[in-house]
mmCIF file of C-alpha atoms in Angstrom:
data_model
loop_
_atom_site.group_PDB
_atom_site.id
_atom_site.type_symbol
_atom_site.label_atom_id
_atom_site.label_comp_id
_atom_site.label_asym_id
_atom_site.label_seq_id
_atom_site.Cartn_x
_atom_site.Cartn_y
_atom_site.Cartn_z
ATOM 1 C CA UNK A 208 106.645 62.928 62.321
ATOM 2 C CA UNK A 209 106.296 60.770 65.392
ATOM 3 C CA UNK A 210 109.061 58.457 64.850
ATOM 4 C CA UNK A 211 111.500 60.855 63.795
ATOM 5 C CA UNK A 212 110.504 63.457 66.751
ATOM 6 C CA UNK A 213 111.056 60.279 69.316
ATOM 7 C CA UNK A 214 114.244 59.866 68.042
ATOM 8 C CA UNK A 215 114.718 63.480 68.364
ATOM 9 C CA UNK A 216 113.742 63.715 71.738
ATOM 10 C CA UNK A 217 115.913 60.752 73.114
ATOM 11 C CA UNK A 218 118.601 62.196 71.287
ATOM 12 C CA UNK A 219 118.085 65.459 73.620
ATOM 13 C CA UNK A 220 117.425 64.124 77.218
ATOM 14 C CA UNK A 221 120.623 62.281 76.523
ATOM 15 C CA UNK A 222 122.536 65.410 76.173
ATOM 16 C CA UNK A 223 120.724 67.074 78.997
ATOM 17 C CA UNK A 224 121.191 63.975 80.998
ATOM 18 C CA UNK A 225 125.254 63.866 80.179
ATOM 19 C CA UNK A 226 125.152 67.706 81.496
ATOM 20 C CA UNK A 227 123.269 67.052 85.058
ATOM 21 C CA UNK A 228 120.388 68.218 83.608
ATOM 22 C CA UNK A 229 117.240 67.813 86.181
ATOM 23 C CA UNK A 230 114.086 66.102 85.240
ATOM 24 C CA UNK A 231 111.828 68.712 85.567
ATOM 25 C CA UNK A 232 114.371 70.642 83.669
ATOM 26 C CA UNK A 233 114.422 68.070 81.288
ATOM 27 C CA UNK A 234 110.727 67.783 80.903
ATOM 28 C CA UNK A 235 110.128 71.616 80.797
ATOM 29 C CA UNK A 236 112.625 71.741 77.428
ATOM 30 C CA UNK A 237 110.611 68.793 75.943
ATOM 31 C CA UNK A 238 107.145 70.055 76.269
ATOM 32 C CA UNK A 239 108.343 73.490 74.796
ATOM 33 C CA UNK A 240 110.147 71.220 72.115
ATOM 34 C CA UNK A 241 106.448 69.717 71.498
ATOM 35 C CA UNK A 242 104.711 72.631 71.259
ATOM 36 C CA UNK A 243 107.247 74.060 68.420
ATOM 37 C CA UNK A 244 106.978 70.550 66.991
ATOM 38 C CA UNK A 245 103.155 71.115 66.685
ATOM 39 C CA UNK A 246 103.732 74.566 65.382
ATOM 40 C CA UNK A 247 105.721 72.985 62.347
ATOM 41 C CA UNK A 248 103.778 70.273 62.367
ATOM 42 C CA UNK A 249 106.814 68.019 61.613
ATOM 43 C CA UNK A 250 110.248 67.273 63.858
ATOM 44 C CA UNK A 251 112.015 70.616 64.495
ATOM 45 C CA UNK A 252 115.591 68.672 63.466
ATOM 46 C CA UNK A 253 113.732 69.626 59.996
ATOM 47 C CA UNK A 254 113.156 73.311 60.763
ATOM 48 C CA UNK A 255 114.945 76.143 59.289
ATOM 49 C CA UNK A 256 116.283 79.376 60.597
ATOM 50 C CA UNK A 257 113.355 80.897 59.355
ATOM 51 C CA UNK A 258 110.780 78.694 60.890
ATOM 52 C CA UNK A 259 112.744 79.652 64.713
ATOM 53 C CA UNK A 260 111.616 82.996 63.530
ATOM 54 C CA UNK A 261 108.415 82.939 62.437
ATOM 55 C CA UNK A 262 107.894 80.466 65.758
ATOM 56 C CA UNK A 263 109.104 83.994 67.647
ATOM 57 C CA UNK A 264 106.659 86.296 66.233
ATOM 58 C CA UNK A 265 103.861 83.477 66.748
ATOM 59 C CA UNK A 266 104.765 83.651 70.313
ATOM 60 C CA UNK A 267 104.548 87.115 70.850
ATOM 61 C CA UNK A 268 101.327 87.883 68.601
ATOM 62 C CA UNK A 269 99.495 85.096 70.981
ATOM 63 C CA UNK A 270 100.340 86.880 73.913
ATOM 64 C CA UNK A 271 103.131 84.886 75.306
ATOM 65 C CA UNK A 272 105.090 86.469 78.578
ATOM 66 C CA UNK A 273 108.544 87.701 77.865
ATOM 67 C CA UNK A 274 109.966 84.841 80.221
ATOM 68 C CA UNK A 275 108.188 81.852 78.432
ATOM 69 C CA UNK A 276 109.559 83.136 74.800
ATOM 70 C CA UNK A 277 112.956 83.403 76.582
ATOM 71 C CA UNK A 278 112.707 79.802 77.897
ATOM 72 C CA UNK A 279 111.900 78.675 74.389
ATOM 73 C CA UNK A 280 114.780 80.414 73.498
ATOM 74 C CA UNK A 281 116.580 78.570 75.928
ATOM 75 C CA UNK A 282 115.030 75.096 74.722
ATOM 76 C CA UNK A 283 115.676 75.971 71.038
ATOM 77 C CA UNK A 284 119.479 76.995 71.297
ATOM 78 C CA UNK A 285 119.920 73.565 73.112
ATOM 79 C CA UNK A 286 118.697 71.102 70.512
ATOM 80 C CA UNK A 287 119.948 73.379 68.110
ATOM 81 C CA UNK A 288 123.316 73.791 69.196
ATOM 82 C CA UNK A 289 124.425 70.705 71.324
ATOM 83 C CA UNK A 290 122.065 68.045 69.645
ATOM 84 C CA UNK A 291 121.713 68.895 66.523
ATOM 85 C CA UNK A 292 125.140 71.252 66.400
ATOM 86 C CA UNK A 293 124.140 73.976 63.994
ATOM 87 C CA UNK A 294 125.853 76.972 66.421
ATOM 88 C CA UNK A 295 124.599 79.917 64.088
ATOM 89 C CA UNK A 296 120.888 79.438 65.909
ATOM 90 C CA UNK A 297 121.842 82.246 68.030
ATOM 91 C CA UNK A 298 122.097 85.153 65.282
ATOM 92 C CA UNK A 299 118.468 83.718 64.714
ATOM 93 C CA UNK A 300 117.284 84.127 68.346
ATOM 94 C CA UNK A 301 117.038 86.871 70.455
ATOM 95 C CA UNK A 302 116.207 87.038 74.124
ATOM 96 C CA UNK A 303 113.576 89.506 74.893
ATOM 97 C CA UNK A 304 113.809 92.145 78.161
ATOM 98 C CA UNK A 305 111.312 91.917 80.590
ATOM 99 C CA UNK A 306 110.147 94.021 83.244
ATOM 100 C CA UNK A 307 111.461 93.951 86.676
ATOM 101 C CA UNK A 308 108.872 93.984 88.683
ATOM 102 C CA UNK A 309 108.630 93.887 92.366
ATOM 103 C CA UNK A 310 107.892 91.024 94.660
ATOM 104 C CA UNK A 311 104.481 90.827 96.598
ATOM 105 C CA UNK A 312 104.929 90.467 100.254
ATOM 106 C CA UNK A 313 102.438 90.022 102.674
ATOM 107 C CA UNK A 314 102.663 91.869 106.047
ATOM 108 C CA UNK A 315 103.234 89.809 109.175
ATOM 109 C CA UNK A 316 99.927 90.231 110.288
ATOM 110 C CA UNK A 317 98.422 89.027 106.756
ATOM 111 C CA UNK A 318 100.665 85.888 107.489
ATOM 112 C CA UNK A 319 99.197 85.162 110.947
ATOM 113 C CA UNK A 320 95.974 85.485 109.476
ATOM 114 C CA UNK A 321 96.806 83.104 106.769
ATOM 115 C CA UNK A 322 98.244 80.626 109.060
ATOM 116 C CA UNK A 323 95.408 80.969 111.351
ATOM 117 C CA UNK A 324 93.126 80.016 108.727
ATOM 118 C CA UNK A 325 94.712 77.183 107.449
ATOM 119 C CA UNK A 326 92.292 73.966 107.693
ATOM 120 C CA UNK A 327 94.382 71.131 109.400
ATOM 121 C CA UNK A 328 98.013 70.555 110.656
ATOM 122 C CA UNK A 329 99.199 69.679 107.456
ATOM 123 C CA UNK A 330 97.949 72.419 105.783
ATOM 124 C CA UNK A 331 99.506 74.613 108.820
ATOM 125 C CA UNK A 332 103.213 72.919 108.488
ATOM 126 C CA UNK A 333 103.336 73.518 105.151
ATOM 127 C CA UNK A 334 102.536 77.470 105.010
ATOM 128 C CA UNK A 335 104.755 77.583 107.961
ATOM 129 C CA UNK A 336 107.853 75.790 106.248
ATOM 130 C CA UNK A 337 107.565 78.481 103.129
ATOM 131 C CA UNK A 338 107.069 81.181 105.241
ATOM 132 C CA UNK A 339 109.656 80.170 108.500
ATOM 133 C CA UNK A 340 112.355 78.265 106.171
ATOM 134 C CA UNK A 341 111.576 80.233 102.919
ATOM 135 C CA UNK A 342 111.376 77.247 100.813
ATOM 136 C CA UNK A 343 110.466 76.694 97.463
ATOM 137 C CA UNK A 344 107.683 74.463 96.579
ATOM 138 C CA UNK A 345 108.887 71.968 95.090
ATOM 139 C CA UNK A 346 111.820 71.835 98.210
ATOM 140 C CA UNK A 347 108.616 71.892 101.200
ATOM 141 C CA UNK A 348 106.387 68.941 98.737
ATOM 142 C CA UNK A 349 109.942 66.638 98.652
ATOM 143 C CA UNK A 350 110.633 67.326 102.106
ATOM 144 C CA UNK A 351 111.994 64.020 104.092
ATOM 145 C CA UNK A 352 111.135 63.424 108.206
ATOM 146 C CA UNK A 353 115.314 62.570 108.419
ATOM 147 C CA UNK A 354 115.460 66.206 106.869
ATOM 148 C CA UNK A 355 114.380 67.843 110.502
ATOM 149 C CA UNK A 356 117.457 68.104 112.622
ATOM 150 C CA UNK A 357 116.096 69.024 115.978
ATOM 151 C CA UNK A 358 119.823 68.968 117.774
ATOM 152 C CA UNK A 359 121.389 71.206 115.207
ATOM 153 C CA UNK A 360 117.730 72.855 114.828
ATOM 154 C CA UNK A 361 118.510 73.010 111.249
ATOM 155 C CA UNK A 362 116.447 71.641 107.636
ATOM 156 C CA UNK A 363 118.460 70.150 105.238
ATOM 157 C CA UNK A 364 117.198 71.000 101.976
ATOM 158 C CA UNK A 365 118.306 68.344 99.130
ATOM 159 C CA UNK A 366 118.971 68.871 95.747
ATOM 160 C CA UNK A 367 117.701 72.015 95.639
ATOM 161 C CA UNK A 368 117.594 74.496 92.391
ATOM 162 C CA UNK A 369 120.529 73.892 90.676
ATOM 163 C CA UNK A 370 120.959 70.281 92.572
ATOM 164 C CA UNK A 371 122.401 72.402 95.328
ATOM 165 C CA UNK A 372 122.002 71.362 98.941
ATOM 166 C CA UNK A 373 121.847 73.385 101.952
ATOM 167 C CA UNK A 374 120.283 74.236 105.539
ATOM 168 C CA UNK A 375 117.818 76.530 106.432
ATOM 169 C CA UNK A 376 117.340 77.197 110.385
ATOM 170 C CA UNK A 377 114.233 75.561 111.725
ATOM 171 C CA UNK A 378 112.058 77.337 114.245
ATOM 172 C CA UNK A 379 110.754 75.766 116.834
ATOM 173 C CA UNK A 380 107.250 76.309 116.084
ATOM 174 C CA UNK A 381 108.106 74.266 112.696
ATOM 175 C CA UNK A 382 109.554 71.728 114.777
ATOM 176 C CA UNK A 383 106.467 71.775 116.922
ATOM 177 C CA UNK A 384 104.230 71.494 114.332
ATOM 178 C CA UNK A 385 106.275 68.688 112.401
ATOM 179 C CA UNK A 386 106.354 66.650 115.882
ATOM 180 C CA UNK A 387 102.176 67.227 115.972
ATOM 181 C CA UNK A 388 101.868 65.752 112.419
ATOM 182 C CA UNK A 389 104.398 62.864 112.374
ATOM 183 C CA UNK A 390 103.004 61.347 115.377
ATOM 184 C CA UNK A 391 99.722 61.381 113.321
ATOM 185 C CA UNK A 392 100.915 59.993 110.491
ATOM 186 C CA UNK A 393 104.330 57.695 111.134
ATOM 187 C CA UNK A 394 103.747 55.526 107.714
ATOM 188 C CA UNK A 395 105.988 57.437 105.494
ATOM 189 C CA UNK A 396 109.412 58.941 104.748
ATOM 190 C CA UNK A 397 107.898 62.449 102.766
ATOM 191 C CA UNK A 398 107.154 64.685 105.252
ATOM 192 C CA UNK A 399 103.957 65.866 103.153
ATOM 193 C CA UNK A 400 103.080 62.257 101.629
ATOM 194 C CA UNK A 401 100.652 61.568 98.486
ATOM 195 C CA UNK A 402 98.069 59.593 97.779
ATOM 196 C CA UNK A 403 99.731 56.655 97.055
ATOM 197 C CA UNK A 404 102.286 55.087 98.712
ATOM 198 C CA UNK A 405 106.077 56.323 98.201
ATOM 199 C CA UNK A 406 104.847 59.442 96.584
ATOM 200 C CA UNK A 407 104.619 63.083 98.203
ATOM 201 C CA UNK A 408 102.259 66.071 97.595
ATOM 202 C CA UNK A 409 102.755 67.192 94.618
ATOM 203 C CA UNK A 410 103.252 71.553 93.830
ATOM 204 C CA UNK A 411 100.335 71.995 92.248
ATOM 205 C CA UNK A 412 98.334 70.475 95.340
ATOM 206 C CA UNK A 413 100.341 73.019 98.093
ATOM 207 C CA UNK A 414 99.897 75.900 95.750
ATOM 208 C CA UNK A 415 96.001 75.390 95.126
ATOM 209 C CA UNK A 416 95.951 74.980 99.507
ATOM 210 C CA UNK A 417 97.305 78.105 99.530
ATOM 211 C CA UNK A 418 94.981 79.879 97.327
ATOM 212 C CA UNK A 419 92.201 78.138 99.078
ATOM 213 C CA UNK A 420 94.048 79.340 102.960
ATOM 214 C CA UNK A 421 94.437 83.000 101.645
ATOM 215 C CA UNK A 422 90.773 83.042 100.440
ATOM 216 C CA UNK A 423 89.227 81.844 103.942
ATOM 217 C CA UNK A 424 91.812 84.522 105.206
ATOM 218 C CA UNK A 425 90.057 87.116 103.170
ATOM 219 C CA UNK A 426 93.747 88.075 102.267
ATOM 220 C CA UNK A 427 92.767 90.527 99.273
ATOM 221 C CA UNK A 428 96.181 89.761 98.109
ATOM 222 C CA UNK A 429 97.700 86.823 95.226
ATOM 223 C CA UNK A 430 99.057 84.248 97.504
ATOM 224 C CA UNK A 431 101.686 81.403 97.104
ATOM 225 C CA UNK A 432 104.180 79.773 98.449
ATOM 226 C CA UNK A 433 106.773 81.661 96.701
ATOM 227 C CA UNK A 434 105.505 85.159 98.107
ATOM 228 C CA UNK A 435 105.387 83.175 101.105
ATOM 229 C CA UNK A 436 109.234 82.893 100.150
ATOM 230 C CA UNK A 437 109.253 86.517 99.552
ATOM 231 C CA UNK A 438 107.946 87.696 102.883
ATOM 232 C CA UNK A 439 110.455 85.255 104.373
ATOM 233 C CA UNK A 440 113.263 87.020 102.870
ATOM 234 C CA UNK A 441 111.961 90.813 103.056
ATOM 235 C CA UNK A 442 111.214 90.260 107.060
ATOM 236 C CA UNK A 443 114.165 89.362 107.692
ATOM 237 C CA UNK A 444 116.227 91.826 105.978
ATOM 238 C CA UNK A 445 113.870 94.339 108.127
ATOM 239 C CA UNK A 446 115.004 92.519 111.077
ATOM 240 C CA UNK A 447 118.601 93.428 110.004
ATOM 241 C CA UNK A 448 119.453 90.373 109.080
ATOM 242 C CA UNK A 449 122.721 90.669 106.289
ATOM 243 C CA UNK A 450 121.593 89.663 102.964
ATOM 244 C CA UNK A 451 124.364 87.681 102.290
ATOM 245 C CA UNK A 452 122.905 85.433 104.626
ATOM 246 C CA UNK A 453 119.683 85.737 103.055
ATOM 247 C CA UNK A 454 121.083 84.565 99.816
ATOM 248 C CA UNK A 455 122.603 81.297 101.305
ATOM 249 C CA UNK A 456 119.214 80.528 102.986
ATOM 250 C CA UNK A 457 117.325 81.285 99.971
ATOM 251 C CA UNK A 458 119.813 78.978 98.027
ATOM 252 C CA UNK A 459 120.514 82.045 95.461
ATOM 253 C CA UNK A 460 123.585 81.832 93.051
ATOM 254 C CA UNK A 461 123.993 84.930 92.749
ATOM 255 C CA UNK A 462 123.951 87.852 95.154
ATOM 256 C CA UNK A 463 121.824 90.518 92.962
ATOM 257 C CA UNK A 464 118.888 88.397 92.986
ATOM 258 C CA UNK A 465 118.543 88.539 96.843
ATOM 259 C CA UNK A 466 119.191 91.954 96.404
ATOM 260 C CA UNK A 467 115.983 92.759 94.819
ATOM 261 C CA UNK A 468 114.285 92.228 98.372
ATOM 262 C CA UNK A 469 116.088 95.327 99.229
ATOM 263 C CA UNK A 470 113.765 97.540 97.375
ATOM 264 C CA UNK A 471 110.585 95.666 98.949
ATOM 265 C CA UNK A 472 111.819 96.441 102.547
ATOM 266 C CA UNK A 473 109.376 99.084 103.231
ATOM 267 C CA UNK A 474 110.166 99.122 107.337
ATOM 268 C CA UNK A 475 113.894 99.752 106.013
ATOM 269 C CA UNK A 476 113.023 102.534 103.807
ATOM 270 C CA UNK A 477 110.906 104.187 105.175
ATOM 271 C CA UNK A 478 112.934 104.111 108.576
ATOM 272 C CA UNK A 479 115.804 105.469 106.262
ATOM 273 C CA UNK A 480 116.182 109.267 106.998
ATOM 274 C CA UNK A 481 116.278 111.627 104.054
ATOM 275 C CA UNK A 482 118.770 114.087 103.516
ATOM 276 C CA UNK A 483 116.202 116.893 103.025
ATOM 277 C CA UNK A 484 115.555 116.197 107.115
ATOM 278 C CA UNK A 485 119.639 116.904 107.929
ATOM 279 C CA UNK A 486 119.209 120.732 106.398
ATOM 280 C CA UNK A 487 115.996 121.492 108.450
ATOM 281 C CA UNK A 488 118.342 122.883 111.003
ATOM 282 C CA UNK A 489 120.154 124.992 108.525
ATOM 283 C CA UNK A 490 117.164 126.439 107.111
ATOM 284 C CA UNK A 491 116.002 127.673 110.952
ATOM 285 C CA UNK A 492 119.179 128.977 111.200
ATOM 286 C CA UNK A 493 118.874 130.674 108.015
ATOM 287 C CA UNK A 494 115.509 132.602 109.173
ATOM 288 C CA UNK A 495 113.411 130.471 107.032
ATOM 289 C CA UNK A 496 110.380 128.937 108.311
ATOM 290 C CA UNK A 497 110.277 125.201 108.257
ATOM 291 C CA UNK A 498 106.663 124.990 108.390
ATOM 292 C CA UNK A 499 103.822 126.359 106.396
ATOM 293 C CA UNK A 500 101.587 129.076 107.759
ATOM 294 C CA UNK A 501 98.198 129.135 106.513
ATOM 295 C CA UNK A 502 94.783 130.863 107.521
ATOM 296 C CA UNK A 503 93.032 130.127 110.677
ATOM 297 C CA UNK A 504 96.380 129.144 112.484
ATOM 298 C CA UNK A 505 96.116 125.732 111.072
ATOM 299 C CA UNK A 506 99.823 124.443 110.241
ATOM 300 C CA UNK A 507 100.615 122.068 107.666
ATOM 301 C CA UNK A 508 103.627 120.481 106.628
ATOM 302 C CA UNK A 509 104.489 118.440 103.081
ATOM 303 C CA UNK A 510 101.793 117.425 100.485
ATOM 304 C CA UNK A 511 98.588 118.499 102.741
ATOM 305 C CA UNK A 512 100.035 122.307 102.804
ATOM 306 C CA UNK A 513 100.760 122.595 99.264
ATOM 307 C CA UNK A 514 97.200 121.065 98.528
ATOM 308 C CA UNK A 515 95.863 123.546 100.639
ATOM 309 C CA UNK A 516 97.692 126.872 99.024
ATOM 310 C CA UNK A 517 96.614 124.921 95.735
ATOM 311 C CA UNK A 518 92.966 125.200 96.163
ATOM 312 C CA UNK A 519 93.053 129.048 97.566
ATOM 313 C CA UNK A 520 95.000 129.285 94.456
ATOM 314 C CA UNK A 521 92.671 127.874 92.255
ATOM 315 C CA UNK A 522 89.432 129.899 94.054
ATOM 316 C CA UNK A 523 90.828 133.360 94.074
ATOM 317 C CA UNK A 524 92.319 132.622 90.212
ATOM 318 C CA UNK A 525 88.618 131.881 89.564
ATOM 319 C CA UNK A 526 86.841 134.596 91.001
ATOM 320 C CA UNK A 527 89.213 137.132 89.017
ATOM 321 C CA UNK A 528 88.279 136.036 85.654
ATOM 322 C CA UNK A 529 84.668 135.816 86.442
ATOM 323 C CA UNK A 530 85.540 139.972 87.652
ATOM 324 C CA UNK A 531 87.396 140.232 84.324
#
């Protein structure tokens, strides 16, 4: 099977190369290509119709999320289609739907804390670039020194997702911080450099620094760069800030994906006045009492009224069918 997957494999990252394909993207479809491989246990240029399906139920009896089965689909309409051009693969394979579900975001507070905690300057510069920039990982680990404009106080971010660039404003207290840690290490053109030379710190590194910031935090809360991301984007749309500016900062294609933040914007919410509070007014004018009136001249309002009335409720409804 080797030989024949090798071939099968070149075969691909030729065709994702020819379409601007990155190399992590590239990598991701191969390893998922591998693991079908395995499944068959020959080269999946070999595999039927059948075998994509019985792959799909594997997946899903094992556990698998609904966005890892949908990147296989992904991986498997490729080869099928463009390398290996058998087109019908798609009345074979079915994306799944997945839940929506909301972002975490940490409070500003929890952020301060997590940056205050954070145990050296590189460690520091790095939370503060996902939080104060809202870049992704891999963007803050590939980071250059000639990215920093301090004139224009502006990052350039290259080759972003998508092999986009763009700029992100830089705050001054990143710019600080990035002055602090390049005059202590001048050797190298990555901002965050690895262990060897010409090499920078790779994702999994910054995220496991993060779980190990948020834990001397005491942050009872999952924390990564990317929610660092998300608080970066739902502060700022509390500050007012229009999302369509959001989305070019964030480097989002499309609009309704920064949009989600909207629904994670808690200060804008709850500062957003109901329309039950506009008829208040009417109902005093109406003769109806816009506040509820219990014993002891104790007045309660909402929820906390209703509970009380509930549990008078419940005593007197008790005491009648132990009289009955």
């Amino acid at each position: 099977m080797d030989v024949y997957f090798d071939s099968l494999c070149q075969r691909v990252c030729a065709d994702m190369a020819l379409r601007g394909y990155a190399k992590s993207t590239q990598r991701d479809h191969l390893r998922r290509l591998a693991n079908f491989a395995a499944f068959l246990g020959r080269s999946p240029d070999t595999a039927s119709f059948e075998d994509v399906r019985k792959y799909q139920l594997h997946l899903k009896e094992a556990g698998a999320t609904v966005s890892y089965q949908n990147h296989v689909v992904t991986t498997l309409r490729f080869v099928f289609r463009v390398t290996l051009g058998r087109w019908e693969i798609e009345r074979y394979t079915h994306f799944g739907r997945h839940e929506r579900k909301l972002p975490t975001v940490l409070s500003q507070r929890e952020v301060a804390q997590l940056l205050r905690h954070a145990a050296d300057l590189r460690c520091r510069l790095a939370l503060s670039a996902a939080y104060g920039a809202g870049l992704r990982v891999s963007e803050i680990v590939r980071l250059k020194i000639k990215d920093i404009d301090s004139e224009r106080m502006v990052i350039r971010v290259e080759q972003g997702k998508g092999q986009k660039d763009r700029y992100v404003m830089l705050s001054p207290y990143l710019l600080d911080l990035s002055r602090a840690w390049c005059e202590a290490d001048q050797q190298n053109c990555f901002l965050f450099p690895g262990r060897k030379p010409g090499t920078h710190l790779t994702t999994r590194q910054l995220i496991r620094i993060c779980h190990e910031t948020a834990h001397a935090a005491k942050i009872n809360k999952r924390v990564t760069p990317h929610i660092l991301r998300h608080s970066f984007a739902t502060h700022l749309l509390e500050q007012g800030a229009d999302v369509r500016i959001i989305q070019v900062l964030l480097g989002h294609a499309r609009l309704d994906t920064t949009a989600l933040y909207t629904r994670v914007a808690t200060n804008l919410i709850a500062g957003t006045q109901s329309p039950l509070d506009q008829i208040v007014p009417m109902l005093s004018d109406l003769g109806c009492e816009t506040t509820v009136t219990i014993s002891r001249k104790f007045k309660l309002s909402g929820v906390a009224a209703w509970l009380k009335e509930y549990v008078s409720f419940a005593r007197w409804s008790s005491r009648l069918s132990l009289s009955v």
